[in-house]
CSV table of C-alpha atoms and ligand atoms in Angstrom, one decimal:
chain,number,residue,atom,x,y,z
A,1,MET,CA,61.5,0.4,-30.6
A,2,SER,CA,63.6,0.5,-27.8
A,3,GLU,CA,65.3,3.8,-26.9
A,4,VAL,CA,69.0,3.5,-28.4
A,5,SER,CA,72.0,5.3,-26.5
A,6,LYS,CA,73.0,8.9,-27.4
A,7,ASN,CA,75.8,8.0,-28.9
A,8,LEU,CA,76.8,8.6,-32.8
A,9,LEU,CA,77.5,5.4,-33.6
A,10,LYS,CA,74.6,3.9,-32.3
A,11,PRO,CA,71.0,3.6,-34.5
A,12,VAL,CA,68.3,5.9,-34.7
A,13,ARG,CA,65.4,6.6,-36.0
A,14,LEU,CA,64.4,8.9,-38.8
A,15,GLY,CA,61.4,8.8,-39.8
A,16,PRO,CA,60.5,5.6,-41.5
A,17,TYR,CA,64.1,3.9,-41.4
A,18,THR,CA,65.9,3.3,-38.0
A,19,LEU,CA,69.5,3.8,-39.4
A,20,ALA,CA,73.0,2.1,-38.2
A,21,ASN,CA,74.4,5.4,-36.4
A,22,ARG,CA,74.0,9.3,-36.3
A,23,VAL,CA,76.4,9.9,-38.9
A,24,VAL,CA,75.7,11.5,-42.0
A,25,MET,CA,76.9,11.9,-45.7
A,26,ALA,CA,76.6,16.4,-45.9
A,27,PRO,CA,75.5,17.0,-49.9
A,28,LEU,CA,78.5,18.5,-51.4
A,29,THR,CA,79.3,19.8,-55.1
A,30,ARG,CA,81.3,17.0,-56.7
A,31,ARG,CA,80.8,18.5,-60.4
A,32,ARG,CA,81.6,14.8,-62.0
A,33,ALA,CA,78.4,13.6,-63.2
A,34,GLY,CA,78.4,12.6,-66.8
A,35,SER,CA,77.3,14.2,-70.7
A,36,GLY,CA,73.6,15.2,-70.3
A,37,ASN,CA,74.7,15.8,-66.3
A,38,VAL,CA,73.8,12.5,-66.5
A,39,PRO,CA,75.0,10.2,-62.6
A,40,GLN,CA,77.7,7.0,-64.0
A,41,ALA,CA,79.5,4.1,-63.1
A,42,MET,CA,81.6,6.4,-60.5
A,43,ASN,CA,79.6,8.3,-59.0
A,44,ALA,CA,78.2,5.1,-57.9
A,45,ASP,CA,81.5,4.0,-56.4
A,46,TYR,CA,82.3,7.1,-54.9
A,47,TYR,CA,78.4,6.8,-53.0
A,48,ALA,CA,79.3,2.8,-52.3
A,49,GLN,CA,82.3,3.6,-50.6
A,50,ARG,CA,80.4,5.7,-48.1
A,51,ALA,CA,77.4,4.0,-47.6
A,52,SER,CA,78.3,3.3,-44.0
A,53,ALA,CA,77.3,6.1,-43.0
A,54,GLY,CA,73.8,6.1,-41.4
A,55,LEU,CA,72.6,8.7,-44.0
A,56,ILE,CA,73.9,9.6,-47.3
A,57,ILE,CA,72.8,13.7,-48.7
A,58,SER,CA,73.3,13.7,-51.7
A,59,GLU,CA,75.6,16.3,-53.8
A,60,ALA,CA,72.3,18.9,-54.9
A,61,SER,CA,71.2,18.3,-58.4
A,62,GLN,CA,68.9,20.5,-60.6
A,63,VAL,CA,65.7,19.9,-60.3
A,64,SER,CA,65.7,21.4,-64.0
A,65,PRO,CA,67.5,23.2,-66.3
A,66,GLN,CA,66.8,26.5,-65.1
A,67,GLY,CA,68.0,25.0,-62.2
A,68,LEU,CA,71.5,24.7,-63.1
A,69,GLY,CA,74.3,26.2,-61.3
A,70,TYR,CA,77.4,25.0,-62.2
A,71,PRO,CA,79.0,22.9,-65.2
A,72,MET,CA,78.4,19.0,-64.7
A,73,THR,CA,76.3,19.0,-61.5
A,74,PRO,CA,73.7,16.1,-61.6
A,75,GLY,CA,70.4,16.6,-62.4
A,76,ILE,CA,67.0,15.2,-61.8
A,77,HIS,CA,65.1,15.6,-63.9
A,78,THR,CA,65.5,13.9,-67.3
A,79,PRO,CA,64.5,9.9,-67.4
A,80,ASP,CA,68.9,9.7,-68.1
A,81,GLN,CA,69.2,11.4,-65.4
A,82,VAL,CA,66.9,8.9,-63.6
A,83,GLU,CA,68.7,5.5,-64.6
A,84,GLY,CA,71.9,7.4,-64.0
A,85,TRP,CA,70.6,7.9,-60.7
A,86,LYS,CA,69.6,3.9,-60.0
A,87,GLN,CA,73.2,2.6,-60.2
A,88,VAL,CA,74.0,4.9,-57.5
A,89,THR,CA,71.0,4.1,-55.6
A,90,LYS,CA,71.8,0.6,-56.3
A,91,ALA,CA,75.0,0.6,-55.6
A,92,VAL,CA,74.1,2.3,-51.7
A,93,ALA,CA,71.6,0.0,-51.5
A,94,ASP,CA,73.4,-3.1,-51.9
A,95,LYS,CA,76.2,-2.4,-48.9
A,96,GLY,CA,72.7,-1.4,-46.1
A,97,GLY,CA,73.1,2.2,-47.2
A,98,ARG,CA,70.9,5.0,-47.1
A,99,ILE,CA,70.9,7.6,-49.6
A,100,PHE,CA,68.4,10.7,-49.9
A,101,LEU,CA,68.8,13.2,-52.8
A,102,GLN,CA,69.7,16.7,-52.1
A,103,LEU,CA,66.4,19.2,-54.5
A,104,TRP,CA,68.0,21.7,-55.9
A,105,HIS,CA,67.5,25.0,-57.8
A,106,VAL,CA,70.3,28.3,-58.0
A,107,GLY,CA,68.4,30.7,-58.9
A,108,ARG,CA,70.2,33.9,-59.4
A,109,VAL,CA,73.8,32.8,-59.1
A,110,SER,CA,73.2,30.3,-62.4
A,111,HIS,CA,74.3,33.1,-65.0
A,112,PRO,CA,72.8,33.3,-68.4
A,113,ASP,CA,76.0,30.2,-70.2
A,114,LEU,CA,74.5,28.5,-68.2
A,115,GLN,CA,71.1,28.8,-68.8
A,116,GLU,CA,68.9,27.7,-72.5
A,117,ASP,CA,68.9,29.8,-74.7
A,118,GLY,CA,71.1,32.5,-72.3
A,119,ALA,CA,68.3,33.1,-70.4
A,120,LEU,CA,68.8,35.7,-67.4
A,121,PRO,CA,68.4,33.6,-64.4
A,122,VAL,CA,65.2,34.1,-61.8
A,123,ALA,CA,64.7,35.3,-58.9
A,124,PRO,CA,63.3,36.3,-56.2
A,125,SER,CA,64.3,40.2,-57.2
A,126,ALA,CA,66.4,41.6,-59.7
A,127,ILE,CA,68.8,42.1,-57.5
A,128,LYS,CA,72.7,41.0,-58.5
A,129,PRO,CA,74.7,39.3,-55.9
A,130,ASP,CA,78.2,40.6,-55.5
A,131,GLY,CA,80.6,37.4,-56.2
A,132,GLU,CA,80.4,35.1,-59.8
A,133,ALA,CA,79.4,32.6,-61.3
A,134,TYR,CA,81.3,29.6,-62.7
A,135,THR,CA,80.9,29.0,-66.3
A,136,VAL,CA,82.2,25.9,-68.6
A,137,ASP,CA,84.8,30.0,-69.2
A,138,GLY,CA,85.5,30.1,-65.9
A,139,HIS,CA,84.7,32.6,-63.6
A,140,LYS,CA,81.9,35.3,-64.6
A,141,PRO,CA,80.7,38.0,-62.6
A,142,PHE,CA,77.2,37.8,-61.2
A,143,VAL,CA,74.1,39.3,-63.7
A,144,THR,CA,71.0,40.3,-62.5
A,145,PRO,CA,68.6,38.4,-62.9
A,146,ARG,CA,65.1,38.2,-63.9
A,147,ALA,CA,62.1,38.6,-60.4
A,148,LEU,CA,59.5,35.7,-61.1
A,149,GLU,CA,56.0,36.5,-61.4
A,150,THR,CA,53.8,35.6,-59.5
A,151,GLY,CA,52.2,33.3,-62.7
A,152,GLU,CA,55.8,30.9,-62.0
A,153,ILE,CA,55.5,30.0,-58.8
A,154,PRO,CA,53.9,27.7,-59.6
A,155,GLY,CA,55.4,26.7,-61.8
A,156,ILE,CA,58.6,26.1,-60.1
A,157,VAL,CA,56.9,24.0,-57.4
A,158,GLY,CA,56.7,21.6,-60.0
A,159,GLN,CA,59.6,21.5,-60.4
A,160,PHE,CA,60.4,20.0,-57.2
A,161,ARG,CA,57.1,17.9,-57.3
A,162,ARG,CA,57.9,16.4,-60.4
A,163,ALA,CA,61.9,16.4,-59.6
A,164,ALA,CA,60.8,15.0,-56.3
A,165,GLU,CA,59.2,12.0,-58.5
A,166,ASN,CA,61.5,11.8,-60.3
A,167,ALA,CA,63.7,10.5,-57.3
A,168,LEU,CA,61.6,9.0,-56.3
A,169,MET,CA,61.8,6.5,-59.7
A,170,ALA,CA,64.9,6.4,-59.2
A,171,GLY,CA,65.4,4.8,-55.7
A,172,PHE,CA,65.6,6.9,-53.4
A,173,ASP,CA,64.9,6.9,-49.4
A,174,GLY,CA,63.6,10.1,-49.9
A,175,VAL,CA,64.4,13.5,-50.4
A,176,GLU,CA,66.6,16.8,-49.4
A,177,ILE,CA,65.0,20.3,-49.7
A,178,HIS,CA,68.3,22.9,-50.5
A,179,ALA,CA,66.8,26.3,-48.7
A,180,ALA,CA,70.3,27.0,-47.6
A,181,ASN,CA,73.5,28.8,-48.7
A,182,GLY,CA,72.2,31.5,-50.9
A,183,TYR,CA,70.0,29.5,-53.8
A,184,LEU,CA,66.8,30.1,-55.0
A,185,LEU,CA,65.4,28.7,-51.8
A,186,ASP,CA,66.7,31.2,-49.5
A,187,GLN,CA,67.0,34.5,-51.7
A,188,PHE,CA,63.4,33.5,-50.6
A,189,LEU,CA,63.4,33.2,-47.4
A,190,ARG,CA,66.3,35.9,-46.4
A,191,ASP,CA,65.5,40.3,-46.5
A,192,ASN,CA,68.6,41.7,-48.6
A,193,SER,CA,67.6,39.2,-51.6
A,194,ASN,CA,63.7,39.2,-51.1
A,195,PHE,CA,62.2,42.6,-52.4
A,196,ARG,CA,58.1,41.1,-53.7
A,197,THR,CA,55.3,43.2,-52.9
A,198,ASP,CA,52.7,40.1,-53.1
A,199,GLN,CA,52.8,37.4,-51.5
A,200,TYR,CA,56.0,35.8,-51.7
A,201,GLY,CA,57.9,38.9,-50.2
A,202,GLY,CA,57.6,41.3,-47.3
A,203,SER,CA,56.5,39.5,-43.9
A,204,ARG,CA,58.4,36.2,-42.9
A,205,ARG,CA,55.3,34.2,-43.7
A,206,ASN,CA,55.3,35.8,-47.2
A,207,ARG,CA,59.4,34.6,-47.2
A,208,MET,CA,58.3,31.8,-47.0
A,209,ARG,CA,55.7,30.6,-49.0
A,210,LEU,CA,57.4,29.3,-51.5
A,211,LEU,CA,59.4,26.8,-49.4
A,212,ARG,CA,56.3,26.0,-47.9
A,213,GLU,CA,54.3,25.4,-50.9
A,214,VAL,CA,57.5,23.3,-52.2
A,215,THR,CA,57.2,20.9,-48.6
A,216,GLU,CA,54.2,20.0,-49.4
A,217,ALA,CA,54.2,19.2,-53.2
A,218,VAL,CA,57.2,16.6,-52.0
A,219,SER,CA,55.4,16.1,-49.7
A,220,GLY,CA,52.7,14.7,-51.8
A,221,VAL,CA,55.4,12.9,-53.6
A,222,TRP,CA,57.3,10.6,-51.0
A,223,GLY,CA,55.2,11.7,-47.1
A,224,ALA,CA,56.7,14.4,-45.1
A,225,GLU,CA,58.6,10.9,-43.5
A,226,ARG,CA,60.4,10.5,-45.8
A,227,VAL,CA,61.3,14.4,-46.4
A,228,GLY,CA,64.3,17.3,-44.7
A,229,VAL,CA,64.7,20.6,-45.3
A,230,ARG,CA,68.3,22.6,-45.8
A,231,LEU,CA,68.7,25.8,-43.8
A,232,SER,CA,72.1,28.1,-43.1
A,233,PRO,CA,70.5,31.2,-41.1
A,234,ILE,CA,73.6,32.5,-40.5
A,235,ASN,CA,75.6,31.6,-43.6
A,236,ALA,CA,76.0,34.4,-46.2
A,237,TYR,CA,77.6,32.2,-48.6
A,238,ASN,CA,76.3,33.6,-52.3
A,239,ASP,CA,75.4,37.6,-50.7
A,240,ILE,CA,72.9,36.8,-48.3
A,241,SER,CA,71.8,37.8,-44.8
A,242,ASP,CA,68.9,38.6,-43.2
A,243,THR,CA,68.4,41.3,-41.0
A,244,ASP,CA,67.3,39.2,-37.9
A,245,PRO,CA,68.1,35.4,-39.0
A,246,ASP,CA,66.9,34.7,-35.2
A,247,ALA,CA,64.0,35.4,-35.9
A,248,THR,CA,63.8,33.6,-39.0
A,249,PHE,CA,64.8,30.7,-38.1
A,250,GLY,CA,63.3,30.7,-35.7
A,251,PHE,CA,59.4,31.4,-37.6
A,252,ILE,CA,60.9,28.9,-40.3
A,253,ALA,CA,61.3,26.3,-38.1
A,254,ARG,CA,58.0,26.1,-36.2
A,255,GLU,CA,55.8,26.0,-39.1
A,256,LEU,CA,58.5,23.3,-41.0
A,257,GLY,CA,57.9,21.7,-37.2
A,258,ARG,CA,54.3,21.1,-38.0
A,259,LEU,CA,54.2,19.5,-41.5
A,260,GLY,CA,56.0,16.0,-40.0
A,261,LEU,CA,59.2,16.1,-41.8
A,262,ALA,CA,61.8,13.4,-41.3
A,263,TYR,CA,65.0,16.4,-39.9
A,264,LEU,CA,65.6,19.7,-39.9
A,265,HIS,CA,69.3,19.5,-40.9
A,266,VAL,CA,71.0,23.3,-40.1
A,267,VAL,CA,74.2,24.8,-41.9
A,268,GLU,CA,75.5,26.6,-38.2
A,269,THR,CA,77.7,28.3,-39.2
A,270,ASP,CA,79.8,31.0,-41.9
A,271,MET,CA,81.5,29.5,-45.3
A,272,THR,CA,82.8,33.1,-45.9
A,273,GLY,CA,82.6,34.9,-42.5
A,274,LYS,CA,81.6,37.5,-43.8
A,275,SER,CA,78.2,37.4,-41.3
A,276,GLY,CA,81.2,38.8,-38.5
A,277,ASP,CA,80.6,37.8,-35.3
A,278,LEU,CA,77.1,36.4,-35.4
A,279,SER,CA,76.1,33.4,-33.9
A,280,TYR,CA,73.7,30.6,-34.5
A,281,ASP,CA,71.1,29.8,-31.5
A,282,ARG,CA,71.0,25.6,-31.8
A,283,GLN,CA,69.2,25.3,-29.3
A,284,MET,CA,66.3,27.8,-30.2
A,285,VAL,CA,65.9,26.6,-33.7
A,286,ARG,CA,65.7,23.0,-32.5
A,287,LYS,CA,63.1,23.9,-30.6
A,288,LYS,CA,61.1,25.8,-32.2
A,289,PHE,CA,61.0,22.9,-35.3
A,290,GLY,CA,60.6,20.0,-32.3
A,291,GLY,CA,61.9,17.1,-34.7
A,292,THR,CA,64.8,15.5,-35.5
A,293,TYR,CA,67.4,17.6,-35.3
A,294,ILE,CA,70.9,17.0,-38.4
A,295,GLY,CA,73.6,19.9,-37.4
A,296,ASN,CA,76.1,20.6,-39.5
A,297,GLY,CA,79.6,23.1,-40.2
A,298,GLY,CA,82.9,22.3,-38.6
A,299,TYR,CA,82.2,18.8,-36.2
A,300,ASP,CA,84.2,16.8,-35.9
A,301,LYS,CA,83.6,13.3,-33.3
A,302,ASP,CA,84.1,14.8,-30.7
A,303,ARG,CA,81.4,18.1,-30.9
A,304,ALA,CA,79.7,15.8,-32.5
A,305,GLU,CA,79.3,13.5,-29.8
A,306,GLU,CA,79.2,16.4,-27.7
A,307,ALA,CA,76.3,16.7,-29.6
A,308,ILE,CA,74.7,14.6,-29.4
A,309,ALA,CA,75.0,13.0,-26.1
A,310,SER,CA,74.4,16.4,-24.6
A,311,GLY,CA,70.7,16.2,-27.1
A,312,SER,CA,71.6,19.5,-28.7
A,313,ALA,CA,72.2,18.0,-31.9
A,314,ASP,CA,69.6,13.8,-33.2
A,315,LEU,CA,72.6,13.6,-35.4
A,316,VAL,CA,76.0,15.2,-37.2
A,317,ALA,CA,76.9,14.8,-41.2
A,318,PHE,CA,80.2,15.6,-42.1
A,319,GLY,CA,80.8,17.4,-45.0
A,320,ALA,CA,84.8,17.7,-46.2
A,321,PRO,CA,85.5,14.5,-44.2
A,322,TYR,CA,83.2,12.9,-46.4
A,323,ILE,CA,86.3,13.0,-49.1
A,324,ALA,CA,89.0,11.7,-47.9
A,325,ASN,CA,87.8,9.2,-45.7
A,326,PRO,CA,85.5,6.9,-47.2
A,327,ASP,CA,85.1,5.0,-44.1
A,328,LEU,CA,84.5,8.1,-42.0
A,329,VAL,CA,82.2,5.5,-39.5
A,330,GLY,CA,85.0,3.1,-39.4
A,331,ARG,CA,87.6,5.1,-38.4
A,332,PHE,CA,85.6,6.7,-36.3
A,333,ALA,CA,85.2,3.8,-34.7
A,334,VAL,CA,88.7,2.9,-34.3
A,335,GLY,CA,89.6,6.0,-33.0
A,336,GLY,CA,92.1,6.1,-36.6
A,337,PRO,CA,93.0,9.1,-38.1
A,338,LEU,CA,91.7,11.2,-41.1
A,339,ASN,CA,93.4,11.4,-44.7
A,340,LYS,CA,93.1,15.1,-45.5
A,341,ALA,CA,91.6,15.7,-49.3
A,342,ASP,CA,93.3,17.1,-51.9
A,343,PRO,CA,92.1,20.9,-52.5
A,344,GLU,CA,93.2,20.7,-56.3
A,345,THR,CA,90.8,17.3,-57.0
A,346,ILE,CA,87.4,18.6,-55.5
A,347,TYR,CA,86.0,19.3,-57.8
A,348,GLY,CA,85.4,18.0,-61.1
A,349,GLY,CA,87.9,16.1,-63.0
A,350,ASP,CA,87.9,12.2,-63.3
A,351,GLU,CA,87.8,9.0,-60.2
A,352,LYS,CA,91.8,10.8,-59.4
A,353,GLY,CA,90.7,11.8,-55.3
A,354,TYR,CA,87.2,10.9,-55.7
A,355,THR,CA,86.3,7.4,-55.5
A,356,ASP,CA,91.1,6.6,-54.4
A,357,TYR,CA,91.4,7.3,-50.8
A,358,PRO,CA,91.8,4.3,-49.2
A,359,ALA,CA,89.9,3.2,-46.9
A,360,LEU,CA,91.6,2.1,-43.0
A,361,ALA,CA,92.9,-1.9,-44.0
A,362,PRO,CA,90.8,-4.0,-41.6
A,363,LYS,CA,92.8,-5.5,-39.0
A,364,ALA,CA,93.9,-9.2,-38.7
A,365,PRO,CA,92.7,-11.6,-37.2
A,366,GLU,CA,93.5,-12.5,-33.6
A,367,SER,CA,94.4,-15.5,-34.1
A,368,PRO,CA,94.2,-18.2,-38.2
A,369,ARG,CA,93.2,-20.1,-36.0
A,370,LYS,CA,89.2,-18.6,-35.1
A,371,PRO,CA,86.6,-18.6,-37.2
A,372,PRO,CA,84.6,-16.1,-38.8
A,373,LYS,CA,82.1,-15.4,-37.3
A,374,ALA,CA,79.0,-15.4,-39.7
A,375,GLU,CA,76.4,-14.4,-37.7
A,376,GLU,CA,78.4,-10.6,-37.3
A,377,PRO,CA,75.9,-8.2,-39.0
A,378,VAL,CA,77.5,-5.9,-41.7
A,379,GLN,CA,78.4,-2.1,-40.2
A,380,GLY,CA,76.3,0.1,-42.0
A,381,MET,CA,73.3,-2.9,-42.3
A,382,PRO,CA,69.9,-0.9,-42.2
A,383,LEU,CA,68.0,-2.5,-39.5
A,384,ASP,CA,64.7,-1.5,-39.6
A,385,ILE,CA,62.6,-4.4,-39.3
B,401,PHB,C1,79.6,24.5,-54.8
B,401,PHB,O1,79.5,24.0,-55.2
B,401,PHB,O2,80.6,26.1,-53.6
B,401,PHB,C2,77.9,24.0,-53.7
B,401,PHB,C3,77.3,24.1,-54.0
B,401,PHB,C4,76.2,24.0,-53.0
B,401,PHB,C5,76.1,23.8,-52.0
B,401,PHB,C6,77.0,25.2,-51.4
B,401,PHB,C7,78.5,25.1,-52.4
B,401,PHB,O3,75.2,24.3,-51.1
């Protein structure tokens, strides 16, 4: 394919795919799975409404019962969940969209109330994060997690591998490994949560070992060109930090860059404000990684256009704007206004505040005599040959 123009609404190659545009729907936890944490018809409608995004990354989906961190988030570890996801992937494909599943293990920020037999959540080290878990009975203080034994690590890698196999069966186009926002893989990466003395702790190479093993296992299922990784170098969400994020994430980006992945997806901001004046060096991380880079965190259309035109990002992921704007791409295309999300209906509940946000009304045809152009490509159609 010839060189495509560097505009937000122009096609872009991503692994084996040609995406219709560079707008990515970021993973958004909505806590609306059905019983058994099984995706349901309402979830398929929600994603199908958003299929004009160049790429959808699904909400984070736990790879095992142990990986669960909140009630009603979807899983990817049971046959029913695989069946439930099939409705979603079919609905998105029918609209010409592309969707990757985000693979998630929350590690220490789970709670015994959410674990089988009231077990302790697991973590690299037995360090209690500051803050509260969200359980079926509301917020409860985080507990001190149980440090994983070295011999349990292959089991964690196995959880991700099996989940990746399930995602393949469920009809996704690829998977994203969630190594951001203070969840299990990030707990290994950063040095305020990993005090291990085995080969999974200490040096940056050791702290990255679990992410590397998971990425290689998942790539063994999907091919690295259909696997992305998400990082959040300066995000303090879930009480996580690193004493030298530039060095840590520069190293990780370089190492991931050698694996031939579909992309690196970075949460460039801090969701908490607790990171103070730490700044994120996008150019450095992007250069060390060397492959396709998706930026995320507080972008609007203008900033996204600028990042792409200047070559500092290849695609941009929008989270919050996708809650209330199913047709975000269409709105960007015409410079239309954006709906505002209702904060009360972001997490949990039914169709209200989920699938009832309106798309812009289609423009009336210019002349009633003008016949519709049958050959015109549908927006969001995959362009791969
Ligand atoms: C959340 O549910 O608050 C949440 C989930 C996944 C993330 C970040 C936040 O990556």
